[in-house]
């Protein structure tokens, strides 16, 4: 069983930046593709970024493309989400997730993610 724990959320002004981290334990980190999702109150959970096992392939939702960057450090068992130019509409609980992926350069679809962290809150004030 893989465990994930997010950190790095907080309150930031519009236009500011945050970096979220996701520490993974319980299994070999490099065996999993990773993703970041978010959920705002009253809204469905939204996929925002995914990264392959090697880190060589990424995919982003249109809403964050060009502002958010997903990355990973397999030696540190940690994934990251760098967020810049934050907007009030980015306010949400952010979750990291893991997906089993046979191919090292595959970025899974949203439904393929099967393990989740507890989430970290990001609040962007206007």
Tab-separated table of N, CA and C in Angstrom:
chain	number	residue	atom	x	y	z
A	1	UNK	N	0.843	-1.182	0.000
A	1	UNK	CA	0.000	0.000	0.000
A	1	UNK	C	0.886	1.243	0.000
A	2	UNK	N	0.607	2.171	-0.877
A	2	UNK	CA	1.377	3.400	-0.961
A	2	UNK	C	0.675	4.475	-0.148
A	3	UNK	N	1.452	5.262	0.579
A	3	UNK	CA	0.919	6.386	1.343
A	3	UNK	C	1.473	7.692	0.785
A	4	UNK	N	0.621	8.709	0.769
A	4	UNK	CA	1.009	10.010	0.241
A	4	UNK	C	0.660	11.088	1.260
A	5	UNK	N	1.540	12.062	1.407
A	5	UNK	CA	1.292	13.159	2.334
A	5	UNK	C	1.715	14.466	1.699
A	6	UNK	N	0.735	15.364	1.553
A	6	UNK	CA	0.983	16.666	0.966
A	6	UNK	C	1.373	17.685	2.023
A	7	UNK	N	2.081	18.705	1.587
A	7	UNK	CA	2.396	19.855	2.437
A	7	UNK	C	2.656	21.052	1.540
A	8	UNK	N	2.692	22.226	2.149
A	8	UNK	CA	3.048	23.423	1.409
A	8	UNK	C	1.911	24.368	1.094
A	9	UNK	N	0.689	23.973	1.447
A	9	UNK	CA	-0.429	24.860	1.203
A	9	UNK	C	-0.413	26.057	2.142
A	10	UNK	N	-1.302	27.010	1.876
A	10	UNK	CA	-1.380	28.183	2.727
A	10	UNK	C	-2.189	29.282	2.086
A	11	UNK	N	-2.073	30.457	2.686
A	11	UNK	CA	-2.778	31.637	2.204
A	11	UNK	C	-1.786	32.516	1.446
A	12	UNK	N	-2.155	32.923	0.254
A	12	UNK	CA	-1.278	33.754	-0.571
A	12	UNK	C	-2.122	34.770	-1.324
A	13	UNK	N	-1.536	35.904	-1.614
A	13	UNK	CA	-2.241	36.924	-2.387
A	13	UNK	C	-2.240	36.561	-3.870
A	14	UNK	N	-3.214	37.064	-4.572
A	14	UNK	CA	-3.268	36.864	-6.016
A	14	UNK	C	-1.961	37.343	-6.651
A	15	UNK	N	-1.470	36.548	-7.592
A	15	UNK	CA	-0.194	36.842	-8.215
A	15	UNK	C	0.989	36.194	-7.537
A	16	UNK	N	0.760	35.634	-6.363
A	16	UNK	CA	1.835	34.999	-5.609
A	16	UNK	C	2.102	33.583	-6.050
A	17	UNK	N	3.005	32.937	-5.302
A	17	UNK	CA	3.461	31.586	-5.649
A	17	UNK	C	3.444	30.691	-4.427
A	18	UNK	N	3.302	29.404	-4.688
A	18	UNK	CA	3.432	28.375	-3.663
A	18	UNK	C	4.035	27.135	-4.308
A	19	UNK	N	4.702	26.338	-3.507
A	19	UNK	CA	5.155	25.033	-3.970
A	19	UNK	C	4.616	23.957	-3.032
A	20	UNK	N	3.860	23.057	-3.592
A	20	UNK	CA	3.342	21.922	-2.842
A	20	UNK	C	4.288	20.739	-2.982
A	21	UNK	N	4.383	19.975	-1.903
A	21	UNK	CA	5.194	18.753	-1.911
A	21	UNK	C	4.319	17.567	-1.573
A	22	UNK	N	4.722	16.409	-2.053
A	22	UNK	CA	4.007	15.169	-1.779
A	22	UNK	C	5.039	14.084	-1.516
A	23	UNK	N	5.134	13.664	-0.274
A	23	UNK	CA	6.074	12.614	0.098
A	23	UNK	C	5.357	11.275	0.014
A	24	UNK	N	5.975	10.331	-0.652
A	24	UNK	CA	5.373	9.020	-0.877
A	24	UNK	C	6.164	7.955	-0.115
A	25	UNK	N	5.446	7.051	0.532
A	25	UNK	CA	6.096	5.974	1.262
A	25	UNK	C	5.316	4.680	1.076
A	26	UNK	N	5.925	3.607	1.455
A	26	UNK	CA	5.244	2.318	1.434
A	26	UNK	C	5.570	1.454	0.241
A	27	UNK	N	5.936	2.059	-0.848
A	27	UNK	CA	6.291	1.300	-2.053
A	27	UNK	C	7.375	2.080	-2.798
A	28	UNK	N	7.949	1.467	-3.798
A	28	UNK	CA	8.976	2.133	-4.600
A	28	UNK	C	8.358	3.276	-5.377
A	29	UNK	N	8.801	4.479	-5.046
A	29	UNK	CA	8.207	5.689	-5.609
A	29	UNK	C	8.252	5.694	-7.130
A	30	UNK	N	9.365	5.255	-7.685
A	30	UNK	CA	9.524	5.304	-9.140
A	30	UNK	C	8.632	4.312	-9.876
A	31	UNK	N	7.914	3.478	-9.159
A	31	UNK	CA	6.964	2.550	-9.779
A	31	UNK	C	5.652	3.222	-10.134
A	32	UNK	N	5.434	4.432	-9.649
A	32	UNK	CA	4.153	5.106	-9.800
A	32	UNK	C	4.272	6.385	-10.604
A	33	UNK	N	3.305	6.584	-11.477
A	33	UNK	CA	3.086	7.916	-12.017
A	33	UNK	C	2.371	8.733	-10.945
A	34	UNK	N	2.495	10.038	-11.033
A	34	UNK	CA	1.891	10.894	-10.018
A	34	UNK	C	0.997	11.957	-10.654
A	35	UNK	N	0.082	12.420	-9.847
A	35	UNK	CA	-0.782	13.490	-10.318
A	35	UNK	C	-1.157	14.427	-9.188
A	36	UNK	N	-1.642	15.581	-9.565
A	36	UNK	CA	-2.205	16.545	-8.623
A	36	UNK	C	-3.632	16.863	-9.059
A	37	UNK	N	-4.510	16.902	-8.083
A	37	UNK	CA	-5.910	17.236	-8.282
A	37	UNK	C	-6.266	18.341	-7.301
A	38	UNK	N	-7.396	18.970	-7.534
A	38	UNK	CA	-7.899	19.940	-6.574
A	38	UNK	C	-9.417	19.884	-6.527
A	39	UNK	N	-9.940	20.317	-5.404
A	39	UNK	CA	-11.392	20.354	-5.237
A	39	UNK	C	-11.774	21.592	-4.452
A	40	UNK	N	-12.560	22.437	-5.091
A	40	UNK	CA	-13.085	23.630	-4.445
A	40	UNK	C	-14.449	23.297	-3.839
A	41	UNK	N	-14.882	24.056	-2.814
A	41	UNK	CA	-16.188	23.783	-2.197
A	41	UNK	C	-17.313	23.810	-3.221
A	42	UNK	N	-18.135	22.779	-3.198
A	42	UNK	CA	-19.270	22.720	-4.101
A	42	UNK	C	-18.944	22.296	-5.514
A	43	UNK	N	-17.678	21.950	-5.759
A	43	UNK	CA	-17.269	21.549	-7.109
A	43	UNK	C	-16.691	20.132	-7.088
A	44	UNK	N	-16.642	19.546	-8.265
A	44	UNK	CA	-16.061	18.214	-8.388
A	44	UNK	C	-14.533	18.300	-8.352
A	45	UNK	N	-13.936	17.182	-7.996
A	45	UNK	CA	-12.481	17.112	-8.018
A	45	UNK	C	-11.985	17.240	-9.453
A	46	UNK	N	-10.932	18.028	-9.625
A	46	UNK	CA	-10.426	18.381	-10.950
A	46	UNK	C	-8.972	17.930	-11.088
A	47	UNK	N	-8.677	17.216	-12.155
A	47	UNK	CA	-7.294	16.881	-12.476
A	47	UNK	C	-6.587	18.142	-12.945
A	48	UNK	N	-5.388	18.404	-12.432
A	48	UNK	CA	-4.680	19.587	-12.879
A	48	UNK	C	-3.311	19.275	-13.475
A	49	UNK	N	-2.664	18.193	-13.050
A	49	UNK	CA	-1.349	17.888	-13.608
A	49	UNK	C	-0.982	16.432	-13.350
A	50	UNK	N	-0.258	15.850	-14.290
A	50	UNK	CA	0.231	14.482	-14.141
A	50	UNK	C	1.651	14.371	-14.659
A	51	UNK	N	2.391	13.398	-14.118
A	51	UNK	CA	3.778	13.212	-14.517
A	51	UNK	C	4.077	11.718	-14.549
A	52	UNK	N	4.870	11.319	-15.520
A	52	UNK	CA	5.208	9.912	-15.691
A	52	UNK	C	6.193	9.444	-14.621
A	53	UNK	N	6.441	8.170	-14.602
A	53	UNK	CA	7.346	7.585	-13.607
A	53	UNK	C	8.744	8.182	-13.675
A	54	UNK	N	9.212	8.454	-14.861
A	54	UNK	CA	10.570	8.993	-14.999
A	54	UNK	C	10.612	10.514	-14.885
A	55	UNK	N	9.457	11.144	-14.996
A	55	UNK	CA	9.408	12.602	-15.000
A	55	UNK	C	9.568	13.209	-16.381
A	56	UNK	N	9.722	12.376	-17.389
A	56	UNK	CA	9.994	12.903	-18.735
A	56	UNK	C	8.735	13.377	-19.458
A	57	UNK	N	7.583	12.927	-19.004
A	57	UNK	CA	6.318	13.321	-19.638
A	57	UNK	C	5.401	13.948	-18.601
A	58	UNK	N	4.736	15.022	-19.014
A	58	UNK	CA	3.788	15.700	-18.144
A	58	UNK	C	2.543	16.075	-18.937
A	59	UNK	N	1.477	16.323	-18.224
A	59	UNK	CA	0.234	16.809	-18.833
A	59	UNK	C	-0.440	17.740	-17.848
A	60	UNK	N	-1.087	18.784	-18.377
A	60	UNK	CA	-1.718	19.790	-17.541
A	60	UNK	C	-3.137	20.075	-18.011
A	61	UNK	N	-3.966	20.464	-17.058
A	61	UNK	CA	-5.268	21.003	-17.405
A	61	UNK	C	-5.081	22.384	-18.004
A	62	UNK	N	-5.971	22.753	-18.887
A	62	UNK	CA	-5.874	24.062	-19.532
A	62	UNK	C	-5.911	25.195	-18.509
A	63	UNK	N	-6.617	24.980	-17.419
A	63	UNK	CA	-6.793	26.041	-16.420
A	63	UNK	C	-5.486	26.409	-15.715
A	64	UNK	N	-4.484	25.525	-15.753
A	64	UNK	CA	-3.235	25.804	-15.042
A	64	UNK	C	-2.022	25.815	-15.964
A	65	UNK	N	-2.226	25.478	-17.223
A	65	UNK	CA	-1.108	25.384	-18.159
A	65	UNK	C	-0.370	26.714	-18.241
A	66	UNK	N	0.943	26.659	-18.139
A	66	UNK	CA	1.762	27.861	-18.183
A	66	UNK	C	1.972	28.519	-16.837
A	67	UNK	N	1.199	28.122	-15.824
A	67	UNK	CA	1.350	28.696	-14.475
A	67	UNK	C	1.832	27.663	-13.456
A	68	UNK	N	1.447	26.421	-13.638
A	68	UNK	CA	1.811	25.351	-12.704
A	68	UNK	C	2.821	24.421	-13.366
A	69	UNK	N	3.742	23.899	-12.559
A	69	UNK	CA	4.728	22.941	-13.047
A	69	UNK	C	4.798	21.749	-12.102
A	70	UNK	N	4.584	20.573	-12.649
A	70	UNK	CA	4.701	19.344	-11.857
A	70	UNK	C	6.089	18.756	-12.065
A	71	UNK	N	6.650	18.230	-11.003
A	71	UNK	CA	7.963	17.603	-11.086
A	71	UNK	C	8.070	16.524	-10.020
A	72	UNK	N	9.158	15.784	-10.063
A	72	UNK	CA	9.363	14.736	-9.070
A	72	UNK	C	10.847	14.486	-8.865
A	73	UNK	N	11.170	14.023	-7.678
A	73	UNK	CA	12.535	13.630	-7.349
A	73	UNK	C	12.460	12.196	-6.841
A	74	UNK	N	12.759	11.250	-7.691
A	74	UNK	CA	12.609	9.849	-7.309
A	74	UNK	C	13.578	9.447	-6.188
A	75	UNK	N	14.721	10.094	-6.127
A	75	UNK	CA	15.671	9.775	-5.053
A	75	UNK	C	15.141	10.204	-3.695
A	76	UNK	N	14.280	11.234	-3.691
A	76	UNK	CA	13.722	11.760	-2.442
A	76	UNK	C	12.307	11.274	-2.181
A	77	UNK	N	11.784	10.428	-3.070
A	77	UNK	CA	10.404	9.930	-2.933
A	77	UNK	C	9.396	11.072	-2.813
A	78	UNK	N	9.620	12.128	-3.553
A	78	UNK	CA	8.792	13.330	-3.405
A	78	UNK	C	8.374	13.879	-4.760
A	79	UNK	N	7.129	14.284	-4.818
A	79	UNK	CA	6.620	14.998	-5.973
A	79	UNK	C	6.330	16.442	-5.600
A	80	UNK	N	6.298	17.303	-6.615
A	80	UNK	CA	6.127	18.731	-6.365
A	80	UNK	C	5.104	19.324	-7.343
A	81	UNK	N	4.493	20.403	-6.898
A	81	UNK	CA	3.668	21.217	-7.775
A	81	UNK	C	4.036	22.671	-7.503
A	82	UNK	N	4.752	23.274	-8.440
A	82	UNK	CA	5.110	24.685	-8.340
A	82	UNK	C	3.992	25.504	-8.974
A	83	UNK	N	3.460	26.445	-8.220
A	83	UNK	CA	2.347	27.256	-8.690
A	83	UNK	C	2.760	28.727	-8.661
A	84	UNK	N	2.635	29.382	-9.786
A	84	UNK	CA	2.936	30.808	-9.867
A	84	UNK	C	1.736	31.535	-10.440
A	85	UNK	N	1.773	32.857	-10.313
A	85	UNK	CA	0.681	33.703	-10.810
A	85	UNK	C	-0.671	33.160	-10.337
A	86	UNK	N	-0.762	32.910	-9.048
A	86	UNK	CA	-1.987	32.318	-8.496
A	86	UNK	C	-3.152	33.289	-8.592
A	87	UNK	N	-4.336	32.715	-8.790
A	87	UNK	CA	-5.566	33.474	-8.927
A	87	UNK	C	-6.542	33.048	-7.840
A	88	UNK	N	-7.487	33.891	-7.491
A	88	UNK	CA	-8.493	33.491	-6.489
A	88	UNK	C	-9.217	32.200	-6.874
A	89	UNK	N	-9.412	31.971	-8.148
A	89	UNK	CA	-10.100	30.751	-8.578
A	89	UNK	C	-9.251	29.488	-8.409
A	90	UNK	N	-7.989	29.645	-8.026
A	90	UNK	CA	-7.157	28.485	-7.708
A	90	UNK	C	-7.396	27.995	-6.284
A	91	UNK	N	-8.181	28.733	-5.510
A	91	UNK	CA	-8.480	28.339	-4.138
A	91	UNK	C	-9.185	26.989	-4.116
A	92	UNK	N	-8.592	26.044	-3.371
A	92	UNK	CA	-9.126	24.685	-3.320
A	92	UNK	C	-8.276	23.856	-2.365
A	93	UNK	N	-8.767	22.663	-2.054
A	93	UNK	CA	-7.932	21.650	-1.417
A	93	UNK	C	-7.192	20.916	-2.522
A	94	UNK	N	-5.892	20.766	-2.354
A	94	UNK	CA	-5.053	20.126	-3.370
A	94	UNK	C	-4.614	18.756	-2.879
A	95	UNK	N	-4.718	17.780	-3.769
A	95	UNK	CA	-4.405	16.404	-3.437
A	95	UNK	C	-3.379	15.843	-4.413
A	96	UNK	N	-2.411	15.102	-3.884
A	96	UNK	CA	-1.570	14.343	-4.790
A	96	UNK	C	-2.082	12.920	-4.853
A	97	UNK	N	-1.766	12.261	-5.936
A	97	UNK	CA	-2.278	10.922	-6.180
A	97	UNK	C	-1.243	10.099	-6.929
A	98	UNK	N	-1.355	8.789	-6.776
A	98	UNK	CA	-0.439	7.866	-7.440
A	98	UNK	C	-1.214	6.906	-8.320
A	99	UNK	N	-0.578	6.507	-9.409
A	99	UNK	CA	-1.174	5.550	-10.337
A	99	UNK	C	-0.129	4.534	-10.747
A	100	UNK	N	-0.504	3.281	-10.724
A	100	UNK	CA	0.379	2.242	-11.230
A	100	UNK	C	0.492	2.391	-12.740
A	101	UNK	N	1.730	2.395	-13.231
A	101	UNK	CA	1.941	2.575	-14.670
A	101	UNK	C	3.054	1.647	-15.114
A	102	UNK	N	2.728	0.773	-16.035
A	102	UNK	CA	3.740	-0.157	-16.515
A	102	UNK	C	4.800	0.556	-17.336
A	103	UNK	N	4.366	1.488	-18.155
A	103	UNK	CA	5.312	2.212	-19.000
A	103	UNK	C	5.924	3.372	-18.240
A	104	UNK	N	7.199	3.539	-18.354
A	104	UNK	CA	7.901	4.552	-17.578
A	104	UNK	C	7.611	5.964	-18.053
A	105	UNK	N	7.135	6.115	-19.259
A	105	UNK	CA	6.889	7.459	-19.787
A	105	UNK	C	5.406	7.744	-19.991
A	106	UNK	N	4.552	6.959	-19.369
A	106	UNK	CA	3.108	7.125	-19.517
A	106	UNK	C	2.553	8.053	-18.442
A	107	UNK	N	1.688	8.997	-18.862
A	107	UNK	CA	0.973	9.849	-17.920
A	107	UNK	C	-0.468	9.349	-17.865
A	108	UNK	N	-0.911	8.804	-16.750
A	108	UNK	CA	-2.239	8.193	-16.671
A	108	UNK	C	-3.378	9.195	-16.841
A	109	UNK	N	-4.529	8.654	-17.224
A	109	UNK	CA	-5.760	9.417	-17.227
A	109	UNK	C	-6.253	9.566	-15.792
A	110	UNK	N	-7.140	10.520	-15.584
A	110	UNK	CA	-7.611	10.834	-14.232
A	110	UNK	C	-8.130	9.615	-13.490
A	111	UNK	N	-8.902	8.793	-14.186
A	111	UNK	CA	-9.546	7.649	-13.535
A	111	UNK	C	-8.568	6.561	-13.119
A	112	UNK	N	-7.354	6.633	-13.577
A	112	UNK	CA	-6.366	5.598	-13.265
A	112	UNK	C	-5.651	5.834	-11.938
A	113	UNK	N	-5.822	7.017	-11.367
A	113	UNK	CA	-5.170	7.279	-10.088
A	113	UNK	C	-5.949	6.582	-8.970
A	114	UNK	N	-5.239	5.858	-8.109
A	114	UNK	CA	-5.926	4.993	-7.162
A	114	UNK	C	-5.553	5.234	-5.709
A	115	UNK	N	-4.520	6.034	-5.437
A	115	UNK	CA	-4.115	6.290	-4.059
A	115	UNK	C	-3.983	7.793	-3.875
A	116	UNK	N	-4.439	8.268	-2.717
A	116	UNK	CA	-4.576	9.706	-2.503
A	116	UNK	C	-4.011	10.122	-1.153
A	117	UNK	N	-3.514	11.354	-1.117
A	117	UNK	CA	-3.159	11.952	0.144
A	117	UNK	C	-4.377	12.588	0.805
A	118	UNK	N	-4.135	13.209	1.946
A	118	UNK	CA	-5.220	13.832	2.708
A	118	UNK	C	-5.542	15.236	2.227
A	119	UNK	N	-4.652	15.819	1.469
A	119	UNK	CA	-4.906	17.134	0.907
A	119	UNK	C	-4.262	18.261	1.697
A	120	UNK	N	-4.026	19.359	1.013
A	120	UNK	CA	-3.517	20.584	1.637
A	120	UNK	C	-4.270	21.756	1.046
A	121	UNK	N	-4.658	22.685	1.897
A	121	UNK	CA	-5.513	23.796	1.469
A	121	UNK	C	-4.674	24.930	0.885
A	122	UNK	N	-5.110	25.422	-0.254
A	122	UNK	CA	-4.520	26.612	-0.873
A	122	UNK	C	-5.619	27.659	-0.975
A	123	UNK	N	-5.361	28.832	-0.419
A	123	UNK	CA	-6.312	29.925	-0.468
A	123	UNK	C	-5.625	31.140	-1.075
A	124	UNK	N	-6.218	31.668	-2.134
A	124	UNK	CA	-5.654	32.818	-2.829
A	124	UNK	C	-6.593	33.998	-2.631
A	125	UNK	N	-6.095	35.031	-2.009
A	125	UNK	CA	-6.917	36.209	-1.748
A	125	UNK	C	-6.752	37.225	-2.873
A	126	UNK	N	-7.825	37.965	-3.115
A	126	UNK	CA	-7.800	38.956	-4.205
A	126	UNK	C	-7.329	40.300	-3.709
